[in-house]
Amino acid sequence: KIVSNIEKKYVFPMLKGSNVKMWNVSYDTYLLCPHTAETKMWPVSQEKLKKECPATYKYLEYFKESLDARKGFAGWEKEIQKQEFHAILRIGEYTFSKYKVIWKYIASEFICAVISSVNDKYLGNKMLLPNEKIMYISTDDEEEAYYLCGILSSTNVANCIKSYMNPTSISAHVLNKLNIQKFNKNCQEHIKIASICKAGHGHAN
């Protein structure tokens, strides 16, 4: 067990599948993610990290041997890992989108929610990042996120998605089976769906 004080800049609250409920999420875990929307799959360079957050870099460096030994990197990702040992898998611009419609990858039922930034007691206002067991669709439009979540939460659509589950995993590919109308800000029905979904978030019932 390693205990260390590091800078807050690249620490984010992290969402796990076990903390996802219908239109409601909670979190109890944090993630050190030295990436940005600008660097995407490449992490912040070691040189920049040393200057900006020396304690964070020192902490990561302590685990360099373990990080270098990680498996699961695709061919095109291995070059990133060679150059920047602290890179994280599957990070991109989408990781830092303002809103995400999320659902559990491994689940017996299809339930979804919208996540964005949270006011964390340690970090202040910070984006809530999903872990690898969470599937999501990214958008920077709040109404679009709640509209899509509302549509996906409807009984007919949820049952349709469940019929394509394999058998307990729900990948993003199932959405290709659905003919969901693109969000239209001028459509009152779309706005109403978004409004109802947003109002329902965070309520236990």
mmCIF file with all atom_site columns, C-alpha atoms in Angstrom:
data_model
loop_
_atom_site.group_PDB
_atom_site.id
_atom_site.type_symbol
_atom_site.label_atom_id
_atom_site.label_alt_id
_atom_site.label_comp_id
_atom_site.label_asym_id
_atom_site.label_entity_id
_atom_site.label_seq_id
_atom_site.pdbx_PDB_ins_code
_atom_site.Cartn_x
_atom_site.Cartn_y
_atom_site.Cartn_z
_atom_site.occupancy
_atom_site.B_iso_or_equiv
_atom_site.pdbx_formal_charge
_atom_site.auth_seq_id
_atom_site.auth_comp_id
_atom_site.auth_asym_id
_atom_site.auth_atom_id
_atom_site.pdbx_PDB_model_num
ATOM 1   C CA . LYS A 1 1   ? 0.000   0.000   0.000   1.00 0.00 ? 1   LYS A CA 1
ATOM 2   C CA . ILE A 1 2   ? 1.380   3.396   -1.027  1.00 0.00 ? 2   ILE A CA 1
ATOM 3   C CA . VAL A 1 3   ? 0.146   6.608   0.572   1.00 0.00 ? 3   VAL A CA 1
ATOM 4   C CA . SER A 1 4   ? 1.170   9.835   -1.139  1.00 0.00 ? 4   SER A CA 1
ATOM 5   C CA . ASN A 1 5   ? 0.025   13.429  -1.448  1.00 0.00 ? 5   ASN A CA 1
ATOM 6   C CA . ILE A 1 6   ? -0.394  14.439  -5.088  1.00 0.00 ? 6   ILE A CA 1
ATOM 7   C CA . GLU A 1 7   ? -1.814  17.431  -6.936  1.00 0.00 ? 7   GLU A CA 1
ATOM 8   C CA . LYS A 1 8   ? -5.557  17.501  -7.721  1.00 0.00 ? 8   LYS A CA 1
ATOM 9   C CA . LYS A 1 9   ? -5.243  18.465  -11.388 1.00 0.00 ? 9   LYS A CA 1
ATOM 10  C CA . TYR A 1 10  ? -5.359  14.995  -12.931 1.00 0.00 ? 10  TYR A CA 1
ATOM 11  C CA . VAL A 1 11  ? -7.438  13.269  -10.267 1.00 0.00 ? 11  VAL A CA 1
ATOM 12  C CA . PHE A 1 12  ? -11.094 12.630  -11.138 1.00 0.00 ? 12  PHE A CA 1
ATOM 13  C CA . PRO A 1 13  ? -14.046 10.995  -9.413  1.00 0.00 ? 13  PRO A CA 1
ATOM 14  C CA . MET A 1 14  ? -14.680 7.644   -11.109 1.00 0.00 ? 14  MET A CA 1
ATOM 15  C CA . LEU A 1 15  ? -17.958 5.856   -11.817 1.00 0.00 ? 15  LEU A CA 1
ATOM 16  C CA . LYS A 1 16  ? -18.177 2.055   -11.555 1.00 0.00 ? 16  LYS A CA 1
ATOM 17  C CA . GLY A 1 17  ? -20.937 -0.142  -12.937 1.00 0.00 ? 17  GLY A CA 1
ATOM 18  C CA . SER A 1 18  ? -22.046 -1.142  -9.456  1.00 0.00 ? 18  SER A CA 1
ATOM 19  C CA . ASN A 1 19  ? -22.908 2.504   -8.754  1.00 0.00 ? 19  ASN A CA 1
ATOM 20  C CA . VAL A 1 20  ? -25.252 2.929   -11.734 1.00 0.00 ? 20  VAL A CA 1
ATOM 21  C CA . LYS A 1 21  ? -28.992 2.906   -11.148 1.00 0.00 ? 21  LYS A CA 1
ATOM 22  C CA . MET A 1 22  ? -31.900 4.059   -13.275 1.00 0.00 ? 22  MET A CA 1
ATOM 23  C CA . TRP A 1 23  ? -31.401 7.826   -13.800 1.00 0.00 ? 23  TRP A CA 1
ATOM 24  C CA . ASN A 1 24  ? -29.173 7.885   -10.741 1.00 0.00 ? 24  ASN A CA 1
ATOM 25  C CA . VAL A 1 25  ? -25.471 7.361   -10.028 1.00 0.00 ? 25  VAL A CA 1
ATOM 26  C CA . SER A 1 26  ? -23.090 7.599   -7.099  1.00 0.00 ? 26  SER A CA 1
ATOM 27  C CA . TYR A 1 27  ? -19.343 7.127   -6.757  1.00 0.00 ? 27  TYR A CA 1
ATOM 28  C CA . ASP A 1 28  ? -16.806 6.147   -4.125  1.00 0.00 ? 28  ASP A CA 1
ATOM 29  C CA . THR A 1 29  ? -13.622 5.831   -6.186  1.00 0.00 ? 29  THR A CA 1
ATOM 30  C CA . TYR A 1 30  ? -11.104 8.177   -7.797  1.00 0.00 ? 30  TYR A CA 1
ATOM 31  C CA . LEU A 1 31  ? -8.991  7.896   -10.920 1.00 0.00 ? 31  LEU A CA 1
ATOM 32  C CA . LEU A 1 32  ? -5.617  9.405   -11.738 1.00 0.00 ? 32  LEU A CA 1
ATOM 33  C CA . CYS A 1 33  ? -5.958  10.300  -15.426 1.00 0.00 ? 33  CYS A CA 1
ATOM 34  C CA . PRO A 1 34  ? -3.006  12.307  -16.809 1.00 0.00 ? 34  PRO A CA 1
ATOM 35  C CA . HIS A 1 35  ? -4.783  12.973  -20.118 1.00 0.00 ? 35  HIS A CA 1
ATOM 36  C CA . THR A 1 36  ? -6.772  15.930  -21.456 1.00 0.00 ? 36  THR A CA 1
ATOM 37  C CA . ALA A 1 37  ? -9.316  16.524  -24.204 1.00 0.00 ? 37  ALA A CA 1
ATOM 38  C CA . GLU A 1 38  ? -6.481  18.041  -26.217 1.00 0.00 ? 38  GLU A CA 1
ATOM 39  C CA . THR A 1 39  ? -3.927  15.234  -25.753 1.00 0.00 ? 39  THR A CA 1
ATOM 40  C CA . LYS A 1 40  ? -6.602  12.547  -26.256 1.00 0.00 ? 40  LYS A CA 1
ATOM 41  C CA . MET A 1 41  ? -5.022  9.057   -26.381 1.00 0.00 ? 41  MET A CA 1
ATOM 42  C CA . TRP A 1 42  ? -1.615  10.544  -25.606 1.00 0.00 ? 42  TRP A CA 1
ATOM 43  C CA . PRO A 1 43  ? -1.082  11.482  -21.966 1.00 0.00 ? 43  PRO A CA 1
ATOM 44  C CA . VAL A 1 44  ? 0.351   14.794  -20.841 1.00 0.00 ? 44  VAL A CA 1
ATOM 45  C CA . SER A 1 45  ? 4.070   14.491  -21.566 1.00 0.00 ? 45  SER A CA 1
ATOM 46  C CA . GLN A 1 46  ? 6.423   13.466  -18.791 1.00 0.00 ? 46  GLN A CA 1
ATOM 47  C CA . GLU A 1 47  ? 8.250   16.770  -19.089 1.00 0.00 ? 47  GLU A CA 1
ATOM 48  C CA . LYS A 1 48  ? 5.055   18.781  -18.658 1.00 0.00 ? 48  LYS A CA 1
ATOM 49  C CA . LEU A 1 49  ? 3.875   16.563  -15.823 1.00 0.00 ? 49  LEU A CA 1
ATOM 50  C CA . LYS A 1 50  ? 7.170   17.039  -13.984 1.00 0.00 ? 50  LYS A CA 1
ATOM 51  C CA . LYS A 1 51  ? 6.785   20.823  -14.184 1.00 0.00 ? 51  LYS A CA 1
ATOM 52  C CA . GLU A 1 52  ? 3.043   21.083  -13.500 1.00 0.00 ? 52  GLU A CA 1
ATOM 53  C CA . CYS A 1 53  ? 2.545   18.293  -10.983 1.00 0.00 ? 53  CYS A CA 1
ATOM 54  C CA . PRO A 1 54  ? 5.867   16.981  -9.663  1.00 0.00 ? 54  PRO A CA 1
ATOM 55  C CA . ALA A 1 55  ? 4.280   14.970  -6.877  1.00 0.00 ? 55  ALA A CA 1
ATOM 56  C CA . THR A 1 56  ? 1.950   13.257  -9.349  1.00 0.00 ? 56  THR A CA 1
ATOM 57  C CA . TYR A 1 57  ? 4.855   12.396  -11.623 1.00 0.00 ? 57  TYR A CA 1
ATOM 58  C CA . LYS A 1 58  ? 6.887   11.018  -8.721  1.00 0.00 ? 58  LYS A CA 1
ATOM 59  C CA . TYR A 1 59  ? 3.923   8.885   -7.670  1.00 0.00 ? 59  TYR A CA 1
ATOM 60  C CA . LEU A 1 60  ? 3.491   7.471   -11.183 1.00 0.00 ? 60  LEU A CA 1
ATOM 61  C CA . GLU A 1 61  ? 7.224   6.903   -11.538 1.00 0.00 ? 61  GLU A CA 1
ATOM 62  C CA . TYR A 1 62  ? 7.148   4.690   -8.450  1.00 0.00 ? 62  TYR A CA 1
ATOM 63  C CA . PHE A 1 63  ? 4.894   2.293   -10.415 1.00 0.00 ? 63  PHE A CA 1
ATOM 64  C CA . LYS A 1 64  ? 6.779   2.558   -13.716 1.00 0.00 ? 64  LYS A CA 1
ATOM 65  C CA . GLU A 1 65  ? 7.827   -1.084  -13.783 1.00 0.00 ? 65  GLU A CA 1
ATOM 66  C CA . SER A 1 66  ? 4.257   -2.269  -13.239 1.00 0.00 ? 66  SER A CA 1
ATOM 67  C CA . LEU A 1 67  ? 2.871   0.215   -15.740 1.00 0.00 ? 67  LEU A CA 1
ATOM 68  C CA . ASP A 1 68  ? 5.402   -0.861  -18.374 1.00 0.00 ? 68  ASP A CA 1
ATOM 69  C CA . ALA A 1 69  ? 4.355   -4.482  -17.869 1.00 0.00 ? 69  ALA A CA 1
ATOM 70  C CA . ARG A 1 70  ? 0.672   -3.846  -18.571 1.00 0.00 ? 70  ARG A CA 1
ATOM 71  C CA . LYS A 1 71  ? -1.042  -5.952  -21.254 1.00 0.00 ? 71  LYS A CA 1
ATOM 72  C CA . GLY A 1 72  ? -4.005  -5.146  -23.460 1.00 0.00 ? 72  GLY A CA 1
ATOM 73  C CA . PHE A 1 73  ? -2.523  -2.370  -25.566 1.00 0.00 ? 73  PHE A CA 1
ATOM 74  C CA . ALA A 1 74  ? -3.383  -2.627  -29.262 1.00 0.00 ? 74  ALA A CA 1
ATOM 75  C CA . GLY A 1 75  ? -0.570  -2.428  -31.802 1.00 0.00 ? 75  GLY A CA 1
ATOM 76  C CA . TRP A 1 76  ? -1.011  1.287   -32.429 1.00 0.00 ? 76  TRP A CA 1
ATOM 77  C CA . GLU A 1 77  ? -1.219  1.933   -28.686 1.00 0.00 ? 77  GLU A CA 1
ATOM 78  C CA . LYS A 1 78  ? 2.003   0.124   -27.812 1.00 0.00 ? 78  LYS A CA 1
ATOM 79  C CA . GLU A 1 79  ? 4.086   2.930   -29.293 1.00 0.00 ? 79  GLU A CA 1
ATOM 80  C CA . ILE A 1 80  ? 2.348   5.382   -26.978 1.00 0.00 ? 80  ILE A CA 1
ATOM 81  C CA . GLN A 1 81  ? 3.049   3.109   -24.016 1.00 0.00 ? 81  GLN A CA 1
ATOM 82  C CA . LYS A 1 82  ? 6.729   2.860   -24.983 1.00 0.00 ? 82  LYS A CA 1
ATOM 83  C CA . GLN A 1 83  ? 7.141   6.630   -25.106 1.00 0.00 ? 83  GLN A CA 1
ATOM 84  C CA . GLU A 1 84  ? 4.854   7.558   -22.220 1.00 0.00 ? 84  GLU A CA 1
ATOM 85  C CA . PHE A 1 85  ? 4.701   4.839   -19.563 1.00 0.00 ? 85  PHE A CA 1
ATOM 86  C CA . HIS A 1 86  ? 1.848   6.602   -17.746 1.00 0.00 ? 86  HIS A CA 1
ATOM 87  C CA . ALA A 1 87  ? -0.648  6.437   -20.647 1.00 0.00 ? 87  ALA A CA 1
ATOM 88  C CA . ILE A 1 88  ? -4.121  5.024   -19.977 1.00 0.00 ? 88  ILE A CA 1
ATOM 89  C CA . LEU A 1 89  ? -5.950  2.756   -22.410 1.00 0.00 ? 89  LEU A CA 1
ATOM 90  C CA . ARG A 1 90  ? -8.957  3.896   -24.455 1.00 0.00 ? 90  ARG A CA 1
ATOM 91  C CA . ILE A 1 91  ? -8.806  7.573   -23.583 1.00 0.00 ? 91  ILE A CA 1
ATOM 92  C CA . GLY A 1 92  ? -9.933  10.095  -26.205 1.00 0.00 ? 92  GLY A CA 1
ATOM 93  C CA . GLU A 1 93  ? -11.641 13.424  -26.712 1.00 0.00 ? 93  GLU A CA 1
ATOM 94  C CA . TYR A 1 94  ? -14.937 11.650  -25.967 1.00 0.00 ? 94  TYR A CA 1
ATOM 95  C CA . THR A 1 95  ? -13.682 10.912  -22.440 1.00 0.00 ? 95  THR A CA 1
ATOM 96  C CA . PHE A 1 96  ? -13.898 14.606  -21.602 1.00 0.00 ? 96  PHE A CA 1
ATOM 97  C CA . SER A 1 97  ? -17.243 15.442  -23.242 1.00 0.00 ? 97  SER A CA 1
ATOM 98  C CA . LYS A 1 98  ? -19.488 17.530  -20.998 1.00 0.00 ? 98  LYS A CA 1
ATOM 99  C CA . TYR A 1 99  ? -22.298 14.972  -20.909 1.00 0.00 ? 99  TYR A CA 1
ATOM 100 C CA . LYS A 1 100 ? -22.461 11.201  -21.259 1.00 0.00 ? 100 LYS A CA 1
ATOM 101 C CA . VAL A 1 101 ? -25.420 8.867   -21.560 1.00 0.00 ? 101 VAL A CA 1
ATOM 102 C CA . ILE A 1 102 ? -24.140 5.826   -19.711 1.00 0.00 ? 102 ILE A CA 1
ATOM 103 C CA . TRP A 1 103 ? -25.139 2.224   -19.024 1.00 0.00 ? 103 TRP A CA 1
ATOM 104 C CA . LYS A 1 104 ? -23.478 -0.844  -17.514 1.00 0.00 ? 104 LYS A CA 1
ATOM 105 C CA . TYR A 1 105 ? -21.634 -3.074  -19.974 1.00 0.00 ? 105 TYR A CA 1
ATOM 106 C CA . ILE A 1 106 ? -22.253 -6.180  -17.875 1.00 0.00 ? 106 ILE A CA 1
ATOM 107 C CA . ALA A 1 107 ? -25.857 -6.253  -16.715 1.00 0.00 ? 107 ALA A CA 1
ATOM 108 C CA . SER A 1 108 ? -28.997 -8.363  -16.654 1.00 0.00 ? 108 SER A CA 1
ATOM 109 C CA . GLU A 1 109 ? -31.157 -5.359  -17.492 1.00 0.00 ? 109 GLU A CA 1
ATOM 110 C CA . PHE A 1 110 ? -30.697 -2.167  -19.453 1.00 0.00 ? 110 PHE A CA 1
ATOM 111 C CA . ILE A 1 111 ? -30.743 0.978   -17.341 1.00 0.00 ? 111 ILE A CA 1
ATOM 112 C CA . CYS A 1 112 ? -29.103 4.267   -18.182 1.00 0.00 ? 112 CYS A CA 1
ATOM 113 C CA . ALA A 1 113 ? -28.404 7.725   -16.802 1.00 0.00 ? 113 ALA A CA 1
ATOM 114 C CA . VAL A 1 114 ? -26.757 11.010  -17.735 1.00 0.00 ? 114 VAL A CA 1
ATOM 115 C CA . ILE A 1 115 ? -23.527 12.025  -16.052 1.00 0.00 ? 115 ILE A CA 1
ATOM 116 C CA . SER A 1 116 ? -21.562 15.253  -16.152 1.00 0.00 ? 116 SER A CA 1
ATOM 117 C CA . SER A 1 117 ? -19.456 17.166  -13.632 1.00 0.00 ? 117 SER A CA 1
ATOM 118 C CA . VAL A 1 118 ? -19.901 16.757  -9.878  1.00 0.00 ? 118 VAL A CA 1
ATOM 119 C CA . ASN A 1 119 ? -19.032 18.982  -6.952  1.00 0.00 ? 119 ASN A CA 1
ATOM 120 C CA . ASP A 1 120 ? -16.615 16.712  -5.136  1.00 0.00 ? 120 ASP A CA 1
ATOM 121 C CA . LYS A 1 121 ? -15.764 17.394  -1.496  1.00 0.00 ? 121 LYS A CA 1
ATOM 122 C CA . TYR A 1 122 ? -12.041 16.916  -2.169  1.00 0.00 ? 122 TYR A CA 1
ATOM 123 C CA . LEU A 1 123 ? -11.604 18.119  -5.740  1.00 0.00 ? 123 LEU A CA 1
ATOM 124 C CA . GLY A 1 124 ? -14.288 20.748  -6.205  1.00 0.00 ? 124 GLY A CA 1
ATOM 125 C CA . ASN A 1 125 ? -16.094 20.835  -9.556  1.00 0.00 ? 125 ASN A CA 1
ATOM 126 C CA . LYS A 1 126 ? -14.726 17.911  -11.549 1.00 0.00 ? 126 LYS A CA 1
ATOM 127 C CA . MET A 1 127 ? -15.887 15.730  -14.399 1.00 0.00 ? 127 MET A CA 1
ATOM 128 C CA . LEU A 1 128 ? -17.136 12.282  -13.371 1.00 0.00 ? 128 LEU A CA 1
ATOM 129 C CA . LEU A 1 129 ? -15.269 9.742   -15.516 1.00 0.00 ? 129 LEU A CA 1
ATOM 130 C CA . PRO A 1 130 ? -16.639 6.242   -16.169 1.00 0.00 ? 130 PRO A CA 1
ATOM 131 C CA . ASN A 1 131 ? -14.434 3.172   -15.821 1.00 0.00 ? 131 ASN A CA 1
ATOM 132 C CA . GLU A 1 132 ? -14.004 0.478   -18.482 1.00 0.00 ? 132 GLU A CA 1
ATOM 133 C CA . LYS A 1 133 ? -17.185 -1.355  -17.428 1.00 0.00 ? 133 LYS A CA 1
ATOM 134 C CA . ILE A 1 134 ? -19.365 1.602   -18.403 1.00 0.00 ? 134 ILE A CA 1
ATOM 135 C CA . MET A 1 135 ? -20.558 2.135   -21.964 1.00 0.00 ? 135 MET A CA 1
ATOM 136 C CA . TYR A 1 136 ? -21.499 5.647   -23.006 1.00 0.00 ? 136 TYR A CA 1
ATOM 137 C CA . ILE A 1 137 ? -22.440 8.097   -25.727 1.00 0.00 ? 137 ILE A CA 1
ATOM 138 C CA . SER A 1 138 ? -20.767 11.497  -25.528 1.00 0.00 ? 138 SER A CA 1
ATOM 139 C CA . THR A 1 139 ? -22.217 14.908  -26.265 1.00 0.00 ? 139 THR A CA 1
ATOM 140 C CA . ASP A 1 140 ? -21.593 18.496  -25.230 1.00 0.00 ? 140 ASP A CA 1
ATOM 141 C CA . ASP A 1 141 ? -25.316 19.308  -25.456 1.00 0.00 ? 141 ASP A CA 1
ATOM 142 C CA . GLU A 1 142 ? -27.196 18.842  -22.180 1.00 0.00 ? 142 GLU A CA 1
ATOM 143 C CA . GLU A 1 143 ? -30.672 18.631  -23.732 1.00 0.00 ? 143 GLU A CA 1
ATOM 144 C CA . GLU A 1 144 ? -29.504 16.103  -26.302 1.00 0.00 ? 144 GLU A CA 1
ATOM 145 C CA . ALA A 1 145 ? -28.066 13.912  -23.532 1.00 0.00 ? 145 ALA A CA 1
ATOM 146 C CA . TYR A 1 146 ? -31.302 13.883  -21.533 1.00 0.00 ? 146 TYR A CA 1
ATOM 147 C CA . TYR A 1 147 ? -33.397 13.385  -24.673 1.00 0.00 ? 147 TYR A CA 1
ATOM 148 C CA . LEU A 1 148 ? -31.361 10.337  -25.666 1.00 0.00 ? 148 LEU A CA 1
ATOM 149 C CA . CYS A 1 149 ? -31.423 8.966   -22.122 1.00 0.00 ? 149 CYS A CA 1
ATOM 150 C CA . GLY A 1 150 ? -35.200 9.449   -22.038 1.00 0.00 ? 150 GLY A CA 1
ATOM 151 C CA . ILE A 1 151 ? -35.675 7.575   -25.311 1.00 0.00 ? 151 ILE A CA 1
ATOM 152 C CA . LEU A 1 152 ? -33.383 4.733   -24.232 1.00 0.00 ? 152 LEU A CA 1
ATOM 153 C CA . SER A 1 153 ? -35.259 4.492   -20.939 1.00 0.00 ? 153 SER A CA 1
ATOM 154 C CA . SER A 1 154 ? -38.649 3.954   -22.562 1.00 0.00 ? 154 SER A CA 1
ATOM 155 C CA . THR A 1 155 ? -40.111 0.477   -22.083 1.00 0.00 ? 155 THR A CA 1
ATOM 156 C CA . ASN A 1 156 ? -40.242 -0.440  -25.786 1.00 0.00 ? 156 ASN A CA 1
ATOM 157 C CA . VAL A 1 157 ? -36.685 0.669   -26.506 1.00 0.00 ? 157 VAL A CA 1
ATOM 158 C CA . ALA A 1 158 ? -35.256 -0.894  -23.345 1.00 0.00 ? 158 ALA A CA 1
ATOM 159 C CA . ASN A 1 159 ? -36.961 -4.206  -24.173 1.00 0.00 ? 159 ASN A CA 1
ATOM 160 C CA . CYS A 1 160 ? -35.614 -4.040  -27.713 1.00 0.00 ? 160 CYS A CA 1
ATOM 161 C CA . ILE A 1 161 ? -32.078 -3.482  -26.432 1.00 0.00 ? 161 ILE A CA 1
ATOM 162 C CA . LYS A 1 162 ? -32.490 -6.352  -23.971 1.00 0.00 ? 162 LYS A CA 1
ATOM 163 C CA . SER A 1 163 ? -33.373 -8.689  -26.848 1.00 0.00 ? 163 SER A CA 1
ATOM 164 C CA . TYR A 1 164 ? -29.982 -7.978  -28.415 1.00 0.00 ? 164 TYR A CA 1
ATOM 165 C CA . MET A 1 165 ? -27.950 -8.492  -25.227 1.00 0.00 ? 165 MET A CA 1
ATOM 166 C CA . ASN A 1 166 ? -25.221 -11.117 -25.474 1.00 0.00 ? 166 ASN A CA 1
ATOM 167 C CA . PRO A 1 167 ? -26.309 -12.549 -23.006 1.00 0.00 ? 167 PRO A CA 1
ATOM 168 C CA . THR A 1 168 ? -25.395 -10.192 -20.157 1.00 0.00 ? 168 THR A CA 1
ATOM 169 C CA . SER A 1 169 ? -23.239 -7.633  -21.995 1.00 0.00 ? 169 SER A CA 1
ATOM 170 C CA . ILE A 1 170 ? -24.633 -4.536  -23.679 1.00 0.00 ? 170 ILE A CA 1
ATOM 171 C CA . SER A 1 171 ? -22.250 -2.958  -26.165 1.00 0.00 ? 171 SER A CA 1
ATOM 172 C CA . ALA A 1 172 ? -22.848 0.300   -28.005 1.00 0.00 ? 172 ALA A CA 1
ATOM 173 C CA . HIS A 1 173 ? -23.495 -1.687  -31.191 1.00 0.00 ? 173 HIS A CA 1
ATOM 174 C CA . VAL A 1 174 ? -27.036 -2.499  -30.062 1.00 0.00 ? 174 VAL A CA 1
ATOM 175 C CA . LEU A 1 175 ? -27.945 1.143   -30.679 1.00 0.00 ? 175 LEU A CA 1
ATOM 176 C CA . ASN A 1 176 ? -27.408 0.568   -34.397 1.00 0.00 ? 176 ASN A CA 1
ATOM 177 C CA . LYS A 1 177 ? -30.543 -1.591  -34.280 1.00 0.00 ? 177 LYS A CA 1
ATOM 178 C CA . LEU A 1 178 ? -32.660 1.363   -33.199 1.00 0.00 ? 178 LEU A CA 1
ATOM 179 C CA . ASN A 1 179 ? -34.069 4.102   -35.368 1.00 0.00 ? 179 ASN A CA 1
ATOM 180 C CA . ILE A 1 180 ? -33.771 6.963   -32.881 1.00 0.00 ? 180 ILE A CA 1
ATOM 181 C CA . GLN A 1 181 ? -34.543 10.384  -34.272 1.00 0.00 ? 181 GLN A CA 1
ATOM 182 C CA . LYS A 1 182 ? -31.702 12.870  -34.110 1.00 0.00 ? 182 LYS A CA 1
ATOM 183 C CA . PHE A 1 183 ? -32.279 15.445  -31.394 1.00 0.00 ? 183 PHE A CA 1
ATOM 184 C CA . ASN A 1 184 ? -34.042 18.555  -32.689 1.00 0.00 ? 184 ASN A CA 1
ATOM 185 C CA . LYS A 1 185 ? -34.100 21.652  -30.460 1.00 0.00 ? 185 LYS A CA 1
ATOM 186 C CA . ASN A 1 186 ? -37.119 22.912  -32.394 1.00 0.00 ? 186 ASN A CA 1
ATOM 187 C CA . CYS A 1 187 ? -39.167 19.811  -31.695 1.00 0.00 ? 187 CYS A CA 1
ATOM 188 C CA . GLN A 1 188 ? -41.312 20.302  -28.591 1.00 0.00 ? 188 GLN A CA 1
ATOM 189 C CA . GLU A 1 189 ? -41.686 16.564  -28.095 1.00 0.00 ? 189 GLU A CA 1
ATOM 190 C CA . HIS A 1 190 ? -37.889 16.154  -27.931 1.00 0.00 ? 190 HIS A CA 1
ATOM 191 C CA . ILE A 1 191 ? -37.588 19.057  -25.502 1.00 0.00 ? 191 ILE A CA 1
ATOM 192 C CA . LYS A 1 192 ? -40.324 17.596  -23.295 1.00 0.00 ? 192 LYS A CA 1
ATOM 193 C CA . ILE A 1 193 ? -38.631 14.174  -23.179 1.00 0.00 ? 193 ILE A CA 1
ATOM 194 C CA . ALA A 1 194 ? -35.336 15.841  -22.210 1.00 0.00 ? 194 ALA A CA 1
ATOM 195 C CA . SER A 1 195 ? -37.046 17.933  -19.540 1.00 0.00 ? 195 SER A CA 1
ATOM 196 C CA . ILE A 1 196 ? -38.830 14.973  -17.936 1.00 0.00 ? 196 ILE A CA 1
ATOM 197 C CA . CYS A 1 197 ? -35.660 12.866  -17.949 1.00 0.00 ? 197 CYS A CA 1
ATOM 198 C CA . LYS A 1 198 ? -33.592 15.655  -16.399 1.00 0.00 ? 198 LYS A CA 1
ATOM 199 C CA . ALA A 1 199 ? -36.218 16.283  -13.717 1.00 0.00 ? 199 ALA A CA 1
ATOM 200 C CA . GLY A 1 200 ? -36.281 12.567  -12.857 1.00 0.00 ? 200 GLY A CA 1
ATOM 201 C CA . HIS A 1 201 ? -32.527 12.282  -12.328 1.00 0.00 ? 201 HIS A CA 1
ATOM 202 C CA . GLY A 1 202 ? -31.453 11.913  -8.738  1.00 0.00 ? 202 GLY A CA 1
ATOM 203 C CA . HIS A 1 203 ? -34.871 10.866  -7.442  1.00 0.00 ? 203 HIS A CA 1
ATOM 204 C CA . ALA A 1 204 ? -34.913 7.534   -5.662  1.00 0.00 ? 204 ALA A CA 1
ATOM 205 C CA . ASN A 1 205 ? -38.266 6.567   -7.195  1.00 0.00 ? 205 ASN A CA 1
#
